[in-house]
Short mmCIF file of C-alpha atoms in Angstrom, two decimals:
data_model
loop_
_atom_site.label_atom_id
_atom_site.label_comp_id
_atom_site.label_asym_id
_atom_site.label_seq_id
_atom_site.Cartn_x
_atom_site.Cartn_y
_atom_site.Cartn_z
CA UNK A 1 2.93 -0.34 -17.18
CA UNK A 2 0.92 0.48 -20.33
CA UNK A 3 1.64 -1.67 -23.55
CA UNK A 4 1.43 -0.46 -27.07
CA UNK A 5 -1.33 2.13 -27.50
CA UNK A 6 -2.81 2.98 -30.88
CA UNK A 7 -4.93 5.48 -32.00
CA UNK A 8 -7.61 5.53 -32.92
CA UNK A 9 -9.30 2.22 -32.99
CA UNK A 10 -11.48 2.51 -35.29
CA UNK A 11 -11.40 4.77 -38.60
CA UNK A 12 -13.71 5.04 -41.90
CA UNK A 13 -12.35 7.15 -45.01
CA UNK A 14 -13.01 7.77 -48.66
CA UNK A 15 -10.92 6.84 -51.77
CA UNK A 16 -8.59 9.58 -52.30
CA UNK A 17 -8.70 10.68 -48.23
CA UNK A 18 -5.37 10.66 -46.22
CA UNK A 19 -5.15 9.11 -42.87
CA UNK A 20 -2.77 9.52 -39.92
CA UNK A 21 -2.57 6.55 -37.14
CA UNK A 22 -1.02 7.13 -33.94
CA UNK A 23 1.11 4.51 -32.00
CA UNK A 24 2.84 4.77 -28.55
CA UNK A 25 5.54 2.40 -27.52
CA UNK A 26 5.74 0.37 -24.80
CA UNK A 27 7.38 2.03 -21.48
CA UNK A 28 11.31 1.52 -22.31
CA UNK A 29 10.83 0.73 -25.67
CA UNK A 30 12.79 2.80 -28.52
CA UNK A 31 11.23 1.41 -31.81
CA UNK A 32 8.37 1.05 -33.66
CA UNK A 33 7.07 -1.22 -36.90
CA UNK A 34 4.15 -0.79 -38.25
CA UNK A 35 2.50 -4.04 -40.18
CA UNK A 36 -0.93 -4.00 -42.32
CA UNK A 37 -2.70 -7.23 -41.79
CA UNK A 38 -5.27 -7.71 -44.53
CA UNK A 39 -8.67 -9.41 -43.36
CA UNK A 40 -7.99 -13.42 -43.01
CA UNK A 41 -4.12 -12.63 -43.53
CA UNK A 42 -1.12 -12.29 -41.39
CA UNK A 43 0.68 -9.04 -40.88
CA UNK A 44 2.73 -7.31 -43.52
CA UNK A 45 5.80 -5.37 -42.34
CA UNK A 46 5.45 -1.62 -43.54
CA UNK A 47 8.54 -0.41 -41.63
CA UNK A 48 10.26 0.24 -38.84
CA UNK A 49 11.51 3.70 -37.09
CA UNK A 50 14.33 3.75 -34.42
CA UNK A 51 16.27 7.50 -34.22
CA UNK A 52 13.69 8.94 -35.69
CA UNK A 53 14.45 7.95 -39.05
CA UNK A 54 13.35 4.57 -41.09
CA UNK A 55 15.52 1.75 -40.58
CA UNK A 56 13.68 -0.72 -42.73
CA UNK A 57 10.76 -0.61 -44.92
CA UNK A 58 8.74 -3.40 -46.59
CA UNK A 59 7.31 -3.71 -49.94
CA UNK A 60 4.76 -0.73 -49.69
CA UNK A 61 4.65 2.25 -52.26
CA UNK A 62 5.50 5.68 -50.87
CA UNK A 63 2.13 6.69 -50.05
CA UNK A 64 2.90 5.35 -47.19
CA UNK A 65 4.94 6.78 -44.53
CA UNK A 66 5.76 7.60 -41.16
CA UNK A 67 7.34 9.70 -38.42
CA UNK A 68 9.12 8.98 -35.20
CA UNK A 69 9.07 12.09 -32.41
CA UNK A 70 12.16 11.96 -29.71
CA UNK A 71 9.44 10.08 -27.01
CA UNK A 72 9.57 7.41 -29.61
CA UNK A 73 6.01 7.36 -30.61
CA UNK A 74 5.17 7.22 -33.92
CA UNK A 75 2.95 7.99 -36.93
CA UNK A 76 1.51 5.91 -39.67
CA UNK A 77 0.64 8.44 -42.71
CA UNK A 78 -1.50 6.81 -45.84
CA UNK A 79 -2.04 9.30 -48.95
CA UNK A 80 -4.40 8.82 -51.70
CA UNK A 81 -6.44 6.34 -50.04
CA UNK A 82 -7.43 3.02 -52.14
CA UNK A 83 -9.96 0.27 -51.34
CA UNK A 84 -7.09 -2.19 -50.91
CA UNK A 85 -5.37 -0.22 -47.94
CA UNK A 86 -8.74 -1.48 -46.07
CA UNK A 87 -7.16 -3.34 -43.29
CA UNK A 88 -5.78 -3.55 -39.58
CA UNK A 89 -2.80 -1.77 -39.07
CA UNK A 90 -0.64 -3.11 -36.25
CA UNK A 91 1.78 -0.87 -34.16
CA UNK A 92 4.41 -3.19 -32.65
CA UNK A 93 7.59 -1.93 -30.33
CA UNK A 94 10.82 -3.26 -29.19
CA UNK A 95 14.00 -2.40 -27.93
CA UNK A 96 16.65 -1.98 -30.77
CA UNK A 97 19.42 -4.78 -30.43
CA UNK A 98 17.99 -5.43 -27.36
CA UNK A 99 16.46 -8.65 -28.98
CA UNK A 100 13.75 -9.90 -31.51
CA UNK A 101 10.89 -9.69 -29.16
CA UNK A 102 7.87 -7.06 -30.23
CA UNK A 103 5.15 -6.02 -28.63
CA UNK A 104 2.04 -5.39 -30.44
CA UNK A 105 -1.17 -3.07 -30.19
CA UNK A 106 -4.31 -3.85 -30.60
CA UNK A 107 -4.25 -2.08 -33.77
CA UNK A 108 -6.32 0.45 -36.09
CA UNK A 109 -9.14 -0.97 -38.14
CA UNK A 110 -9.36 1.47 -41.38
CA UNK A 111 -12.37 1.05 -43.53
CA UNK A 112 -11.74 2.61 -47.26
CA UNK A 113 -15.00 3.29 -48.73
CA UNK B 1 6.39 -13.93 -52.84
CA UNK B 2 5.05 -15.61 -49.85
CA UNK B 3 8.17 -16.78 -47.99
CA UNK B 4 6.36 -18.27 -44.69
CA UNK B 5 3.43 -21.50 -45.36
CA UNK B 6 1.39 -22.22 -42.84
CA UNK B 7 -0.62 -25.18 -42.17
CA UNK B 8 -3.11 -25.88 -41.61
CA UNK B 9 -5.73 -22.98 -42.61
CA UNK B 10 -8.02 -24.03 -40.01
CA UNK B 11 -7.70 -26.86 -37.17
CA UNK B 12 -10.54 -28.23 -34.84
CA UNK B 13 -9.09 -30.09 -31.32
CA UNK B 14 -10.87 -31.90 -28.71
CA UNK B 15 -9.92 -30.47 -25.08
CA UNK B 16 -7.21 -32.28 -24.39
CA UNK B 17 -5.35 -33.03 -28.02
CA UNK B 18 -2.62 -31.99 -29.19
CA UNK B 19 -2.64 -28.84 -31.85
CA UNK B 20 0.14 -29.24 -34.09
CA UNK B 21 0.45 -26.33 -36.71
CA UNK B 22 3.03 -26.54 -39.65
CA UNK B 23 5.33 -23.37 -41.34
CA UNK B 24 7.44 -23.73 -43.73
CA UNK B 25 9.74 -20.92 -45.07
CA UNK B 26 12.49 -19.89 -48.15
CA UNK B 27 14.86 -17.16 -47.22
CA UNK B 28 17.72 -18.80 -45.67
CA UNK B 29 19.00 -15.66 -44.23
CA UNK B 30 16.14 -15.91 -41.27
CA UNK B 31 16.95 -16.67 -38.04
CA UNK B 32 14.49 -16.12 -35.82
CA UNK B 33 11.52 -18.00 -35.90
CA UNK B 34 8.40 -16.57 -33.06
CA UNK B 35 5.00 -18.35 -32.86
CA UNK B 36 2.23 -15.42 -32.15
CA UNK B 37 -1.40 -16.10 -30.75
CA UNK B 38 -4.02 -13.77 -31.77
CA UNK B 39 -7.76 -13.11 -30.29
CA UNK B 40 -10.29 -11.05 -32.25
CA UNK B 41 -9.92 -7.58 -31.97
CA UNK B 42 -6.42 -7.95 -30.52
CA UNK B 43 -3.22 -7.61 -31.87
CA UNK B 44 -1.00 -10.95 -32.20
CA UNK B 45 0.78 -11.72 -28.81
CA UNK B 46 4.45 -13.67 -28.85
CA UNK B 47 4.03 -16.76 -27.56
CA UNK B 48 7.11 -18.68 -28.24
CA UNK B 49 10.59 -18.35 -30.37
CA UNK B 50 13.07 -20.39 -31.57
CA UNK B 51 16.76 -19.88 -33.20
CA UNK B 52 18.05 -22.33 -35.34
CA UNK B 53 20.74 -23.45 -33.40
CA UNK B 54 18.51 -25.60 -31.11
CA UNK B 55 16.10 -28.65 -32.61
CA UNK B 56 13.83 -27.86 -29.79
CA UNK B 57 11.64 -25.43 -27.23
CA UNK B 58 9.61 -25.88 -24.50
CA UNK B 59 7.66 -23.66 -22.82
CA UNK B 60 4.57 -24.81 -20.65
CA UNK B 61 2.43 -26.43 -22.85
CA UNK B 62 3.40 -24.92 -26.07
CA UNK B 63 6.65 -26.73 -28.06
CA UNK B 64 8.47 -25.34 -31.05
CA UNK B 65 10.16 -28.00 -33.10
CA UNK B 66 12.75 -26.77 -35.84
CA UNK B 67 14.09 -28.68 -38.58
CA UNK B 68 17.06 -26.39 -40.18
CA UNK B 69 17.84 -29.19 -43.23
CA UNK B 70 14.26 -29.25 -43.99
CA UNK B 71 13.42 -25.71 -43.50
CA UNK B 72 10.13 -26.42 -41.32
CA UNK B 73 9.33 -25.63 -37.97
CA UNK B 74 5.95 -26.20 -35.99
CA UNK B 75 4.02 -25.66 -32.99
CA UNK B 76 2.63 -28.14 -30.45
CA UNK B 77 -0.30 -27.51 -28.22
CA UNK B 78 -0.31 -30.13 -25.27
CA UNK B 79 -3.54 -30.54 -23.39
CA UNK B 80 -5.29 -27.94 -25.66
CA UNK B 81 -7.64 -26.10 -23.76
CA UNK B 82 -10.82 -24.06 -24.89
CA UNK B 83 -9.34 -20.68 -24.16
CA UNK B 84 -6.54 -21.54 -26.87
CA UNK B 85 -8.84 -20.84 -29.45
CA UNK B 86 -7.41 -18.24 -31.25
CA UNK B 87 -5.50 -17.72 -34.53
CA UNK B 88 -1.86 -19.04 -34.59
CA UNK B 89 0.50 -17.15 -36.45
CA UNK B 90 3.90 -18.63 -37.38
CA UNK B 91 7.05 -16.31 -38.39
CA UNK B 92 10.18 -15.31 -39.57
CA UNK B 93 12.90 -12.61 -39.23
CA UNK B 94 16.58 -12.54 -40.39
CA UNK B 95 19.39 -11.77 -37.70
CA UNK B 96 20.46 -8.32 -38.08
CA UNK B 97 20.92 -5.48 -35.63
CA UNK B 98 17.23 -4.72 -34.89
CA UNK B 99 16.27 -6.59 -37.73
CA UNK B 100 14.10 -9.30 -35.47
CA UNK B 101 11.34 -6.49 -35.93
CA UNK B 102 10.93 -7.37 -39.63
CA UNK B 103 9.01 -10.53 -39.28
CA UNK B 104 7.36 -12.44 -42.22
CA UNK B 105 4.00 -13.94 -41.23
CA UNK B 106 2.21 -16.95 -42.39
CA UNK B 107 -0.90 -17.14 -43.25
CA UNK B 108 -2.25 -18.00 -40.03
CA UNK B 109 -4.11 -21.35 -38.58
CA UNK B 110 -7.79 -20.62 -37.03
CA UNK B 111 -7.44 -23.24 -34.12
CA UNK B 112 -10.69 -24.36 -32.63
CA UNK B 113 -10.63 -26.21 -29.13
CA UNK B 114 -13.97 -28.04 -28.43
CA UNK B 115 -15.06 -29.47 -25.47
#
């Protein structure tokens, strides 16, 4: 049984760039959050897709978004890339009202440069 | 507005200690309070959780204790081993329908287990 696959691992852009990351969900699992954990930090809550539409979303601007396809992976999108949005960006899953528990990837490391 | 502190930042153990790691959060509106364990290059992995309606949870070696009045909750490490080295994150998430999946993080503790 895979876990939480992201794609790719490891990406290096310039300022202005755009950026797609690519999660798939655990076997069973029917929605995905995405976090951005800054280096040294913990994880940031971006938002979360269930239904293919965004339940919640965190305190992030709207370059970012995302995208949910009916076998409930999912699609990180970052516009106008800045040096700040360097980070690790966490896919996690879950079953919706099925409880609190998420499962995380092992994440995407973008470099901004 | 950081609603999760952590502490310690960092924490060196002998093999065999105890690790005891500290959070402290805001919002009264969480309820749902998971412990995650992260290696390098890994993403964090739940390790342990707690709702506020119990003072206490065990679970091997690893015990959440939860203070509601105070708003504090912490982790203890029995017998900490070397392969517990890792970086303890402590968080938060209110109860709503799906909601558990927007957890606040603290900062993180950088446990070190030496032999």
């Amino acid at each position: 049984d895979a876990g939480v696959t992201q794609s790719p691992t490891h990406l290096i852009k310039t300022r202005g760039q755009q950026v797609t990351l690519r999660c798939s969900p655990k076997s069973g699992h029917d929605t995905v959050s995405w976090y951005q954990q800054a280096l040294g930090q913990g994880p940031q809550f971006i938002f979360q897709y269930y239904e293919e539409e965004e339940r919640q979303r965190g305190n992030f601007p709207d370059r970012f978004s995302g995208h949910q396809f009916p076998n409930y992976s999912s699609e990180l999108n970052v516009n106008a890339l800045l040096l700040g949005d360097s980070a690790l960006y966490l896919c996690a899953s879950s079953l919706f009202g099925g409880g609190e528990k998420l499962f995380f990837g092992s994440g995407t490391q973008l470099s901004v440069l | 507005q950081q609603q999760v502190k952590q502490s310690p930042q960092s924490l060196i153990v002998q093999k065999g200690g105890i690790s005891i790691i500290n959070c402290a959060y805001e919002n009264t509106a969480f309820d749902y309070f998971p412990w995650y364990q992260q290696f390098p290059g890994k993403g964090p992995a739940l390790l342990i959780a707690i709702r506020p309606d119990v003072s206490e949870k065990k679970e091997g070696r690893f015990t959440i204790s939860f203070n509601k009045s105070a708003k504090q909750f912490s982790l203890h490490i029995m017998d900490s081993q070397p392969g517990d080295s890792a970086t303890y994150f402590c968080a938060a998430s209110p109860l709503v329908t799906g909601g558990g999946n927007k957890l606040t993080f603290g900062t993180g503790t950088q446990l070190k287990v030496e032999l």
